[in-house]
PDB file of C-alpha atoms in Angstrom:
ATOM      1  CA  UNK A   1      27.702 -48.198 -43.201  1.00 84.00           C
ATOM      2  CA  UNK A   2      28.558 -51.915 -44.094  1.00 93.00           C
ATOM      3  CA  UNK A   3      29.505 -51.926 -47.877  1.00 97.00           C
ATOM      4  CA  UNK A   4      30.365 -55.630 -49.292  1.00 97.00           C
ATOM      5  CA  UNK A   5      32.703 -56.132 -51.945  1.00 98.00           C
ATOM      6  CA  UNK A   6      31.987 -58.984 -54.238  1.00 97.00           C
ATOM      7  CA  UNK A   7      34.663 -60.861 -56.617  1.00 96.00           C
ATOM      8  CA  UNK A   8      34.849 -64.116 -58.389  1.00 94.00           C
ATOM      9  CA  UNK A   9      37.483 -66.504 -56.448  1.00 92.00           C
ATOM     10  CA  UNK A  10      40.401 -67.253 -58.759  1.00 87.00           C
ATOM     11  CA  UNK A  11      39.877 -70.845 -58.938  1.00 80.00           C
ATOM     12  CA  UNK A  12      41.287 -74.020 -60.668  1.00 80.00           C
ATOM     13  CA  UNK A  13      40.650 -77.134 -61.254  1.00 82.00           C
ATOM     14  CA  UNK A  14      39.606 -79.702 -57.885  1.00 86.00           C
ATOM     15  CA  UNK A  15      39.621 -76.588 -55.814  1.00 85.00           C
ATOM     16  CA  UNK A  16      36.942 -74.840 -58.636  1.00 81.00           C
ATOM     17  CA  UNK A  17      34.982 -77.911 -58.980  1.00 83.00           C
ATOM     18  CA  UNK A  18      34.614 -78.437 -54.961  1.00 80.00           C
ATOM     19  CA  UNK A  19      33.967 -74.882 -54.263  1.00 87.00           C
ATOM     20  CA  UNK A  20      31.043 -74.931 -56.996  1.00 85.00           C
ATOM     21  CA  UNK A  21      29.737 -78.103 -55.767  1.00 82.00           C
ATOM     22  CA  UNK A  22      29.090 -77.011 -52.356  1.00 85.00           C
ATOM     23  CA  UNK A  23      28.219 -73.451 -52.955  1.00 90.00           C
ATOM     24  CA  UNK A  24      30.961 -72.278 -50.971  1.00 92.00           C
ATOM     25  CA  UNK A  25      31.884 -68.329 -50.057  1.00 94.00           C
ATOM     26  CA  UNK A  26      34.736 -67.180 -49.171  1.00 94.00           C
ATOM     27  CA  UNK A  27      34.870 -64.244 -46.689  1.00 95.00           C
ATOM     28  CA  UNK A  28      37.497 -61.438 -46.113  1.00 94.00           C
ATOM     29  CA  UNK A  29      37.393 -58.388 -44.776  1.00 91.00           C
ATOM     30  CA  UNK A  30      33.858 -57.763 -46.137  1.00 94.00           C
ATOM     31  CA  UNK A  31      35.002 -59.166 -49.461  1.00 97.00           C
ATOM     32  CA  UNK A  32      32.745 -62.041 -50.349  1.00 97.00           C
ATOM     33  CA  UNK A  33      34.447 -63.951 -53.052  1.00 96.00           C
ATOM     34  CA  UNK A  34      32.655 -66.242 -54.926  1.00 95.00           C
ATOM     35  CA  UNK A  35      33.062 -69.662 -56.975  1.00 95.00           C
ATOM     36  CA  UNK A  36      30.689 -69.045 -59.877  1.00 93.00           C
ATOM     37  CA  UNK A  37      27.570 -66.580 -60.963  1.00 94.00           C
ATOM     38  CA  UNK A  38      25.291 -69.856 -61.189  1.00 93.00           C
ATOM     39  CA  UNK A  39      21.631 -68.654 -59.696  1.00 94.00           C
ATOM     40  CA  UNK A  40      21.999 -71.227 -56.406  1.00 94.00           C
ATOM     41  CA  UNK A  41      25.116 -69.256 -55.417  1.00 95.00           C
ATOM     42  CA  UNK A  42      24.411 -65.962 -56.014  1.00 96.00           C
ATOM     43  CA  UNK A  43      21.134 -66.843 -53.914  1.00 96.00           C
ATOM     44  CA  UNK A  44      23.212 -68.024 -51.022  1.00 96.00           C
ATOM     45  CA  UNK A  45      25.531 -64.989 -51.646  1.00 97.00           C
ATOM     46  CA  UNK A  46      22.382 -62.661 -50.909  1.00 97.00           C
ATOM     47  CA  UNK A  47      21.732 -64.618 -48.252  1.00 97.00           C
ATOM     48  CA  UNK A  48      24.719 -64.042 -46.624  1.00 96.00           C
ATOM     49  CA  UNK A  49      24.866 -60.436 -47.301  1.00 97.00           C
ATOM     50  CA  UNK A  50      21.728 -59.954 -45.148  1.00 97.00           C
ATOM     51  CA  UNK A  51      23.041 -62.227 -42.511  1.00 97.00           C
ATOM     52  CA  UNK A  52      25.450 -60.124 -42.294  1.00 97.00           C
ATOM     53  CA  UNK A  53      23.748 -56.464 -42.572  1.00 97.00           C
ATOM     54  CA  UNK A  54      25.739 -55.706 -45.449  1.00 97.00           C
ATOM     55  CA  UNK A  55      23.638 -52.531 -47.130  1.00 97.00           C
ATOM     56  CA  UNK A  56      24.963 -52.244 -50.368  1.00 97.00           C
ATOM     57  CA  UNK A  57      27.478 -54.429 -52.303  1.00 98.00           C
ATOM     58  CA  UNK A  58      30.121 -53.249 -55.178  1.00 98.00           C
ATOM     59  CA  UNK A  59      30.753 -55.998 -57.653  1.00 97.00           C
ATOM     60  CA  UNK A  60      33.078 -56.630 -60.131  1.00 96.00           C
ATOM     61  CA  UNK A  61      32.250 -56.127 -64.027  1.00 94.00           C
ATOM     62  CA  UNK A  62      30.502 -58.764 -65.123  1.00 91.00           C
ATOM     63  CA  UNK A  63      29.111 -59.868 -61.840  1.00 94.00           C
ATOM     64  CA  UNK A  64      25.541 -59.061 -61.613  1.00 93.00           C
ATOM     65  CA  UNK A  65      23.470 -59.392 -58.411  1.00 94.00           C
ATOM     66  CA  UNK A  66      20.246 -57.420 -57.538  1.00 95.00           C
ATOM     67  CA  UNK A  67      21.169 -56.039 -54.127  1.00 97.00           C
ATOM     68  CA  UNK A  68      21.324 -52.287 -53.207  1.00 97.00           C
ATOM     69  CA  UNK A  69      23.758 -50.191 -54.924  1.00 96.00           C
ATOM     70  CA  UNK A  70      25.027 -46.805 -53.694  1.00 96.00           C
ATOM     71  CA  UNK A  71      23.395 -44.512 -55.644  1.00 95.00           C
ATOM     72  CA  UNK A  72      26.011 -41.571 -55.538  1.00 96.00           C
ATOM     73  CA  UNK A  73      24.012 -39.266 -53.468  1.00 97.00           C
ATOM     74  CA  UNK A  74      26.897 -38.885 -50.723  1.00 97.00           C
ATOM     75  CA  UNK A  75      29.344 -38.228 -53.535  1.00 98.00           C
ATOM     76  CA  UNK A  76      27.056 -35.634 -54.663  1.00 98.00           C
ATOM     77  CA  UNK A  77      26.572 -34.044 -50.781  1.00 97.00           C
ATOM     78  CA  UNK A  78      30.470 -34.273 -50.319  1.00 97.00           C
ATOM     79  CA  UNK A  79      31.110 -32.223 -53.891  1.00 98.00           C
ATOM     80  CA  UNK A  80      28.568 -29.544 -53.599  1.00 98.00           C
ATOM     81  CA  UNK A  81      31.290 -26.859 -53.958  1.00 98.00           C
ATOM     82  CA  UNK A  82      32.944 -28.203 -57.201  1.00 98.00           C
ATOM     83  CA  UNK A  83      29.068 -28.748 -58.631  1.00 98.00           C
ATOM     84  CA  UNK A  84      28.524 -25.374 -57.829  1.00 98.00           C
ATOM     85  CA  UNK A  85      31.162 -24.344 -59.629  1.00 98.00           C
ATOM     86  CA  UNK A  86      30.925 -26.066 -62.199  1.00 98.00           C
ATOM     87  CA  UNK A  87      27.403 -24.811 -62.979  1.00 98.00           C
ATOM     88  CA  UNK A  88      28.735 -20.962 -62.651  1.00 97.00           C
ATOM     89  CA  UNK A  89      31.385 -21.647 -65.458  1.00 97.00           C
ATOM     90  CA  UNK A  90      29.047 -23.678 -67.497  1.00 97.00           C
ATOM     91  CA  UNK A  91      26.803 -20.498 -66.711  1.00 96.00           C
ATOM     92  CA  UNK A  92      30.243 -17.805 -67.377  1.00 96.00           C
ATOM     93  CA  UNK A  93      29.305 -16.519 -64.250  1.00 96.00           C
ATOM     94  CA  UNK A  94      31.944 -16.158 -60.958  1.00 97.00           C
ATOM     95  CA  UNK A  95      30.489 -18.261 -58.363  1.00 97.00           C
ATOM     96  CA  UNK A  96      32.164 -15.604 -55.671  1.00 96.00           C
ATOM     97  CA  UNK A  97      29.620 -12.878 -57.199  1.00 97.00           C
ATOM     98  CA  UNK A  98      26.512 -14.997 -57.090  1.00 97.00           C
ATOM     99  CA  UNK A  99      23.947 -16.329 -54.892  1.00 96.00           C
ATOM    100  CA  UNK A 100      22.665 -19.566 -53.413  1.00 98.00           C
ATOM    101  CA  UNK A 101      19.504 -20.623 -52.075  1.00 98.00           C
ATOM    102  CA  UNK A 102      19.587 -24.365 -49.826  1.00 98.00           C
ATOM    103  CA  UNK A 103      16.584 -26.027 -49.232  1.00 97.00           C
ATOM    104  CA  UNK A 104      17.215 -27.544 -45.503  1.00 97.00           C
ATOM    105  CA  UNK A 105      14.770 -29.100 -43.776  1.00 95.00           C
ATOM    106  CA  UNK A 106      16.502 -30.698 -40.944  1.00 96.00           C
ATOM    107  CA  UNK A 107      19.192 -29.210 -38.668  1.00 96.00           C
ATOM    108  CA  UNK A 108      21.405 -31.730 -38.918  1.00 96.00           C
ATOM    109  CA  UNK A 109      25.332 -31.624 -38.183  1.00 96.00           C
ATOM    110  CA  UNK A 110      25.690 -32.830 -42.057  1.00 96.00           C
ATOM    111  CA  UNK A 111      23.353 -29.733 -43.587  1.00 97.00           C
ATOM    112  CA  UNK A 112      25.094 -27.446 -41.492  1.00 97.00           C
ATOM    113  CA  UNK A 113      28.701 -28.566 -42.643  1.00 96.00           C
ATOM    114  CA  UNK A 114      27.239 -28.591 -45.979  1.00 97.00           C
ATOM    115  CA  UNK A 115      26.130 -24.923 -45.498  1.00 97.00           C
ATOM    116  CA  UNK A 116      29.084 -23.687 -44.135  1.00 96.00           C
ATOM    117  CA  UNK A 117      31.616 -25.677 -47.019  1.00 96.00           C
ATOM    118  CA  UNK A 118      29.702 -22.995 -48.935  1.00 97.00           C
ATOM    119  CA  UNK A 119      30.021 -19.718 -47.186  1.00 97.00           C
ATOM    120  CA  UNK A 120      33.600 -18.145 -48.984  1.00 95.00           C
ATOM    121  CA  UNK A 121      32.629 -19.751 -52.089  1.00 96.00           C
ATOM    122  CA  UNK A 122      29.583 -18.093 -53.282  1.00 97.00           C
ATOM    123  CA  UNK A 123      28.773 -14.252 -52.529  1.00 96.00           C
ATOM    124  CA  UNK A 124      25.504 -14.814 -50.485  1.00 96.00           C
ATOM    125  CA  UNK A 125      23.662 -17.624 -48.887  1.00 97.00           C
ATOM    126  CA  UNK A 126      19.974 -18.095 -48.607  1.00 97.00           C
ATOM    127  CA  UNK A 127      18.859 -21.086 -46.329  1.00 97.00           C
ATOM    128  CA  UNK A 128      15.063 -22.036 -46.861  1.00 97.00           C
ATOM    129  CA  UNK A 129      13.541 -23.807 -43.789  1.00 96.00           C
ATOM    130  CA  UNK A 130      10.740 -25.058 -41.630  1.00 92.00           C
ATOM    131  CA  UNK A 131      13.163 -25.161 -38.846  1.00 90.00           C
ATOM    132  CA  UNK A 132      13.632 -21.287 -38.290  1.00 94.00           C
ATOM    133  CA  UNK A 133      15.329 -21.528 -34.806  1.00 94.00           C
ATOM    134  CA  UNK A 134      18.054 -23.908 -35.504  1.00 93.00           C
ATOM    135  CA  UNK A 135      19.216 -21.939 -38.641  1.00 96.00           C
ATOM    136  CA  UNK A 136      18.788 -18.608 -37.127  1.00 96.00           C
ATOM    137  CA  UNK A 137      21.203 -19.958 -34.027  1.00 95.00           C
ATOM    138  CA  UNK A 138      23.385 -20.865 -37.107  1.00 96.00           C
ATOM    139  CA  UNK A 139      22.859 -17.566 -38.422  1.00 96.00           C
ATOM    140  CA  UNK A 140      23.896 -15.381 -34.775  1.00 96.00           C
ATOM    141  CA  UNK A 141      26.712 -17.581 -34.954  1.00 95.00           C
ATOM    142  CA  UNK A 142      28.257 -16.421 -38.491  1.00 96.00           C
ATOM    143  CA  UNK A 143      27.443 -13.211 -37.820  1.00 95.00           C
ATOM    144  CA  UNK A 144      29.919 -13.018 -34.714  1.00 95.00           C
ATOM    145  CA  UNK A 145      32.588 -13.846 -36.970  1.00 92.00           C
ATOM    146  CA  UNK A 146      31.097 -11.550 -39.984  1.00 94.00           C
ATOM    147  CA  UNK A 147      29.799 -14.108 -42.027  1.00 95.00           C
ATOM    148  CA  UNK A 148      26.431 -13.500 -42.636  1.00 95.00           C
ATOM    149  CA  UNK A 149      23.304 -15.774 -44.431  1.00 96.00           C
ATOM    150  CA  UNK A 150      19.772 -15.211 -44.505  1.00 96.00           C
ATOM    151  CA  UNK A 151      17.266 -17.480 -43.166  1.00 97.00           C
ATOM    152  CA  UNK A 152      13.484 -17.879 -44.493  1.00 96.00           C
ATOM    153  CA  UNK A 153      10.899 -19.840 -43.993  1.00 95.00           C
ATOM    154  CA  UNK A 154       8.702 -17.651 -46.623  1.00 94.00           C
ATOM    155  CA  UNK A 155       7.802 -20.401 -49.880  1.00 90.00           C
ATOM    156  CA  UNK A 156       6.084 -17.400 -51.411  1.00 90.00           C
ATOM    157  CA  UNK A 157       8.718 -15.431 -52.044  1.00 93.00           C
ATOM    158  CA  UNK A 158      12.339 -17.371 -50.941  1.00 92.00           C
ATOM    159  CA  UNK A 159      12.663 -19.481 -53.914  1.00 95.00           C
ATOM    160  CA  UNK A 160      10.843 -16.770 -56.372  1.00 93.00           C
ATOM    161  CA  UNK A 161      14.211 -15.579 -58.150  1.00 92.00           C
ATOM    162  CA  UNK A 162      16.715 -18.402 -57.288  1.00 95.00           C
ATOM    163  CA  UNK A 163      18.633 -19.123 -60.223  1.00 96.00           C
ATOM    164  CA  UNK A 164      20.759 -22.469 -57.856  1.00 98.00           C
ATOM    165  CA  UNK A 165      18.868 -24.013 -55.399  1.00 98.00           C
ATOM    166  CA  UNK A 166      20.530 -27.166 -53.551  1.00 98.00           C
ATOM    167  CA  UNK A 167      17.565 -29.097 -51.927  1.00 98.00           C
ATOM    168  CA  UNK A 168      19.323 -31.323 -49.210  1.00 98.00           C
ATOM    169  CA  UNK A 169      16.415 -32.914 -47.470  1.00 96.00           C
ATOM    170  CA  UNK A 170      12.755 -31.703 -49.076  1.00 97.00           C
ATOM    171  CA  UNK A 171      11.313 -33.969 -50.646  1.00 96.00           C
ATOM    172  CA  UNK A 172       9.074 -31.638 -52.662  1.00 95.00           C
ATOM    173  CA  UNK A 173       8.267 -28.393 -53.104  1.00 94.00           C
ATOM    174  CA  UNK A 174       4.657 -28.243 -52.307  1.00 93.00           C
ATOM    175  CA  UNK A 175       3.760 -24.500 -51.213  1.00 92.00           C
ATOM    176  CA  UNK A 176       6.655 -23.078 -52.685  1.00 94.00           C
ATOM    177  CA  UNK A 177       6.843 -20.313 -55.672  1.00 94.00           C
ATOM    178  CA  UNK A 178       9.653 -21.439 -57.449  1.00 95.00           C
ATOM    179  CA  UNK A 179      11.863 -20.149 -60.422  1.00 94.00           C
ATOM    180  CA  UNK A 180      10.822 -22.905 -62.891  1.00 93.00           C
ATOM    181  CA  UNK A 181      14.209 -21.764 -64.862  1.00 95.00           C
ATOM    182  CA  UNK A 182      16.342 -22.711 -62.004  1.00 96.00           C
ATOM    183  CA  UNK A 183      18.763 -25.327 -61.209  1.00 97.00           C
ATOM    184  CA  UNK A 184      18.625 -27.467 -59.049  1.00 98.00           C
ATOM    185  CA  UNK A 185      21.039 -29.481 -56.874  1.00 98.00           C
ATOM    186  CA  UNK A 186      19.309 -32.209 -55.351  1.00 98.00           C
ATOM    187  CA  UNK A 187      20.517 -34.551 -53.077  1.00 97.00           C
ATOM    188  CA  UNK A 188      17.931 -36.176 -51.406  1.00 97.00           C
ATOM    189  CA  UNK A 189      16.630 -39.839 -53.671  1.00 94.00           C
ATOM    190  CA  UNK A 190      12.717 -39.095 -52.501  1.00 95.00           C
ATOM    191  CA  UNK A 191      12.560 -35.600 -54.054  1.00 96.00           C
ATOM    192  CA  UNK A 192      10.121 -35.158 -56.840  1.00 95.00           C
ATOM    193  CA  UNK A 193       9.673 -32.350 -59.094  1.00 92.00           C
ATOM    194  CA  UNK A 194       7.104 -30.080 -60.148  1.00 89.00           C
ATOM    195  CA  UNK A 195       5.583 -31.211 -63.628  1.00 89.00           C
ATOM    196  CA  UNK A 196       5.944 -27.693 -64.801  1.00 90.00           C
ATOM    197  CA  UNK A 197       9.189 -27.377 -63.977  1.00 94.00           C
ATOM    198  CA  UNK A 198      11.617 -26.539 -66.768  1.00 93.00           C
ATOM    199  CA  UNK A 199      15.147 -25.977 -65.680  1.00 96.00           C
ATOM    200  CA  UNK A 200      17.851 -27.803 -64.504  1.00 97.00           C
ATOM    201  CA  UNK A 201      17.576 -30.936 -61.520  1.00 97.00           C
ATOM    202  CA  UNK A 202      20.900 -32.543 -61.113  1.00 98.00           C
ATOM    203  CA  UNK A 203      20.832 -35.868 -59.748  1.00 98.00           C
ATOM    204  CA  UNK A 204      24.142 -37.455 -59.820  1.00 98.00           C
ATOM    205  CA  UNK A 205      27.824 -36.202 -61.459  1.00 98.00           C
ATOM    206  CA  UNK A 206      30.346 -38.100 -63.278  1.00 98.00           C
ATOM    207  CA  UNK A 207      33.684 -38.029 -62.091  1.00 97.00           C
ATOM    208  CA  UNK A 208      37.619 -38.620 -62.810  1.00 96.00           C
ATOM    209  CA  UNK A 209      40.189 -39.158 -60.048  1.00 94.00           C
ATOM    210  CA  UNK A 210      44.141 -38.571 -61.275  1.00 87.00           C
ATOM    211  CA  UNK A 211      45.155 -39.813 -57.648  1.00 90.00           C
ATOM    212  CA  UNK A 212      45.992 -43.508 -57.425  1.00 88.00           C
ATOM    213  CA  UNK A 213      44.306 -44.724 -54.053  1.00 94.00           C
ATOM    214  CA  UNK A 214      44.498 -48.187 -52.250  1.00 93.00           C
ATOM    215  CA  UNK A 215      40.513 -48.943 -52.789  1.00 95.00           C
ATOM    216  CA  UNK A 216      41.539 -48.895 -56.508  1.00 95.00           C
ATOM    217  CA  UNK A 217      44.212 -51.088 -56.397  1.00 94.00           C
ATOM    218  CA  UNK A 218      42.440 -53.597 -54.104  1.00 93.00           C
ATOM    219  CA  UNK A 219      39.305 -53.815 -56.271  1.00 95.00           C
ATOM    220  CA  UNK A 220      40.853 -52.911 -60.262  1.00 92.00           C
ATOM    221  CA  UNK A 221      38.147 -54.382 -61.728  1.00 94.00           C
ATOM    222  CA  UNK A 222      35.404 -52.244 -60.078  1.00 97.00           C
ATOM    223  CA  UNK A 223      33.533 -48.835 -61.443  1.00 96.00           C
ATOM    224  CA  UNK A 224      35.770 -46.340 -59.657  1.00 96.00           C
ATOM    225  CA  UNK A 225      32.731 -44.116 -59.161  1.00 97.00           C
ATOM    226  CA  UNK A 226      30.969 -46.399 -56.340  1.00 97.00           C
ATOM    227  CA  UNK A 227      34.728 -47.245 -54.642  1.00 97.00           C
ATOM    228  CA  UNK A 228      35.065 -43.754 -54.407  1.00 97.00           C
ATOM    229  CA  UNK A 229      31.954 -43.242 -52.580  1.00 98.00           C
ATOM    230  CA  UNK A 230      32.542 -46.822 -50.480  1.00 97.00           C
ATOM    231  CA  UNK A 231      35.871 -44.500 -49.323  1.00 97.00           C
ATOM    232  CA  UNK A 232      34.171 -41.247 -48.693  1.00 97.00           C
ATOM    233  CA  UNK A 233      31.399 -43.469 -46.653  1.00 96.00           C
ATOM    234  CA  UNK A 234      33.833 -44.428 -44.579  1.00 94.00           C
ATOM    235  CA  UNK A 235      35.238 -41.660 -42.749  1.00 95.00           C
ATOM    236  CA  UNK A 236      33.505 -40.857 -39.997  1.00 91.00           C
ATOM    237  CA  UNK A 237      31.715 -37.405 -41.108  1.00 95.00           C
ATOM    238  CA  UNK A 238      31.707 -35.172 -43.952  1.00 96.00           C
ATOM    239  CA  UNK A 239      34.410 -33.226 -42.582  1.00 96.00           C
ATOM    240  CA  UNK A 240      36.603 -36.103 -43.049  1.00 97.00           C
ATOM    241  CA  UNK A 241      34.980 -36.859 -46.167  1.00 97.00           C
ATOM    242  CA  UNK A 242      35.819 -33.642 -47.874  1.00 96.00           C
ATOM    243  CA  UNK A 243      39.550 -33.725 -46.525  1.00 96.00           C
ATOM    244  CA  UNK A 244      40.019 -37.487 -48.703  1.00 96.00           C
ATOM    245  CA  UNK A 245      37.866 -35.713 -51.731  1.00 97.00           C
ATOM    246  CA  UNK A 246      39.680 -32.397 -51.991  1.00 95.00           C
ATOM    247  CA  UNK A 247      42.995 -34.976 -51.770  1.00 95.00           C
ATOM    248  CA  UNK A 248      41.952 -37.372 -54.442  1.00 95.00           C
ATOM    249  CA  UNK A 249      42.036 -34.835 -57.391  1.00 91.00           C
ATOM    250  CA  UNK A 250      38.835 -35.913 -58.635  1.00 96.00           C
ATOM    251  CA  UNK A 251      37.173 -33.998 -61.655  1.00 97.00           C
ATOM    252  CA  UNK A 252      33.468 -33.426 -61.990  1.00 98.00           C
ATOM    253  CA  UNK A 253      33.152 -34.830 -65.997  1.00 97.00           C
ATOM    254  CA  UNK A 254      29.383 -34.895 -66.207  1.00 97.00           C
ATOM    255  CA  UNK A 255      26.392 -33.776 -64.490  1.00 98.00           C
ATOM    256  CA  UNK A 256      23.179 -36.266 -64.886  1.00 98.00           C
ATOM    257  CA  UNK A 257      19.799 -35.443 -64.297  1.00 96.00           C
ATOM    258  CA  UNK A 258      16.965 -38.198 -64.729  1.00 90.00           C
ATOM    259  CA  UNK A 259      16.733 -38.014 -68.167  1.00 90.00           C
ATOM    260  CA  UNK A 260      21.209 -38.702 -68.489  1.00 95.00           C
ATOM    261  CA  UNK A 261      23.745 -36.344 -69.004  1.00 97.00           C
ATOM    262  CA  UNK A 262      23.225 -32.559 -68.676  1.00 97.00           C
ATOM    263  CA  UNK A 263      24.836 -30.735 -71.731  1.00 95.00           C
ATOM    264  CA  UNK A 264      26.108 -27.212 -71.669  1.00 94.00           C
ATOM    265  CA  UNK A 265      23.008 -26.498 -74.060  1.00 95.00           C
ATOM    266  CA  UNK A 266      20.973 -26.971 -71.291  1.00 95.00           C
ATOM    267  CA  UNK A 267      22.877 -24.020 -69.386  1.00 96.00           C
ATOM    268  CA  UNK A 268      22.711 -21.670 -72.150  1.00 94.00           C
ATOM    269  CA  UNK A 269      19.100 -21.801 -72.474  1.00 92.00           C
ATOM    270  CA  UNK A 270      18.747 -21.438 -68.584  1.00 92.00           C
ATOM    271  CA  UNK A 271      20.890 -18.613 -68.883  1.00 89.00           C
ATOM    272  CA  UNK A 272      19.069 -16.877 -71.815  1.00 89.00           C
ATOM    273  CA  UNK A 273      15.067 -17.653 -70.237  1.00 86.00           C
ATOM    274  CA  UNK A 274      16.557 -16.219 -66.787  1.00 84.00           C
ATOM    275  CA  UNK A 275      17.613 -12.859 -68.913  1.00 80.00           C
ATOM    276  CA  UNK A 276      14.730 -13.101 -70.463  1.00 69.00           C
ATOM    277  CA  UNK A 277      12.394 -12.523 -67.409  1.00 66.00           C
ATOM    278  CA  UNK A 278      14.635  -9.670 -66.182  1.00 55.00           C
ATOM    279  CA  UNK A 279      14.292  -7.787 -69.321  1.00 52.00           C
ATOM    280  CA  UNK A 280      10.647  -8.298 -69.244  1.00 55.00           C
ATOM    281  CA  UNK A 281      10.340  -7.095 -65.616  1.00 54.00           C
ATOM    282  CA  UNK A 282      11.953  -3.865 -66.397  1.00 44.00           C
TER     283      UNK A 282
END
């Protein structure tokens, strides 16, 4: 993926008033440093950017250009485990005595690596799929090593009782009986919900990283957040990914849904409706 990095050229004097002039860009290593924010050279900037396939930009504060921004959704794939975690304690539940249901559409080298970053975290995993064979391959496999998952394809019933649900590729869920106290995971942009749906979606996290890394020293004035997905984006699968996340330290601070930040609130009364059916059940 070709991420640009755009900065304002430290400039004086002639050089400043030359550079201006003429509009001129100045290109390194996918940096793309610029002479002023005027509208004729940001124009020429985006120009360049799409001469040069860049598909997203990071810009410094104060730098504002309508191009595509990464939208954290990688981040979010690549700290699945600490998100599930951090719903079980906001839940005071042990993630290693629960269950988790993952919406997987596509069998996918990604979804599976997803799946299986997963499998000693969480007592039980549920996959939910149109694509039966591929999982259930997935599934023999496990199971000669003693790991075992279930595999569904049944929207009646498979999503009926799921308190977490990560959705990595659906972009709806059309057909499907679903908890309407739940929470949801979702990393795929296109998904949309239910209009009676009353839990949890989680969209995007916050994060902190204690680890001082080159990409932060090479770009200080840059939100850390999109850096650190630029660096996860680079490795060459999530595998690699993971290694330079579980490295870096980094904190989950917030989770956001599309309304902002999720508060603990928000968990409590998830917690208390989910109890709440139970009771009435019995």
């Amino acid at each position: 993926m070709n991420i640009g990095f755009i900065k304002l050229d430290k400039l004086a004097g002639i050089e400043k008033f030359y550079k201006k002039l003429f509009k001129i860009i100045r290109i390194q290593n996918n940096t793309y440093y610029i002479p002023d924010i005027n509208e004729k050279i940001i124009s020429k900037l985006i120009q360049k950017l799409k001469q040069d396939n860049i598909e997203y930009i990071i810009s410094e504060k104060g730098v504002d250009i309508e191009y595509n921004r990464l939208d954290g959704k990688y981040l979010l794939k690549c700290a699945i485990p600490e998100v599930v975690k951090y719903c079980y304690n906001a839940l005071n539940k042990n993630e290693e005595l629960e269950e988790i249901y993952i919406l997987a559409q596509n069998y996918t080298k990604e979804n599976i690596r997803i799946i299986e970053s997963l499998l000693d975290k969480v007592k039980v995993v549920n996959i939910v799929t149109n694509h039966l064979r591929g999982f259930q391959e997935l599934e023999k496999r496990l199971e000669r090593n003693e790991i075992y998952i279930t595999v569904s394809s049944n929207k009646r019933k498979a999503l009926k009782r799921a308190e977490l649900i990560i959705n990595l590729d659906y972009n709806n869920f059309n057909g499907f009986n679903v908890n309407k106290n739940s929470i949801i995971i979702n990393c795929n942009k296109e998904f949309k919900l239910n209009k009676d749906f009353e839990g949890i979606c989680i969209e995007n996290i916050d994060i902190e990283i204690s680890k001082i890394m080159r990409i932060f020293s090479e770009n200080e004035n840059m939100n850390k957040k999109e850096l650190f997905e630029a660096e996860l984006l680079k490795q060459k699968d999530l595998d690699e990914s993971r290694y330079i996340l579980e490295k870096s330290k980094m904190k989950i601070t917030e989770l956001i849904g599309k309304r902002g930040k999720i508060g603990l609130s928000e968990f409590e009364k998830i917690k208390r409706s989910n109890e709440e059916t139970i009771i009435e059940k019995h």
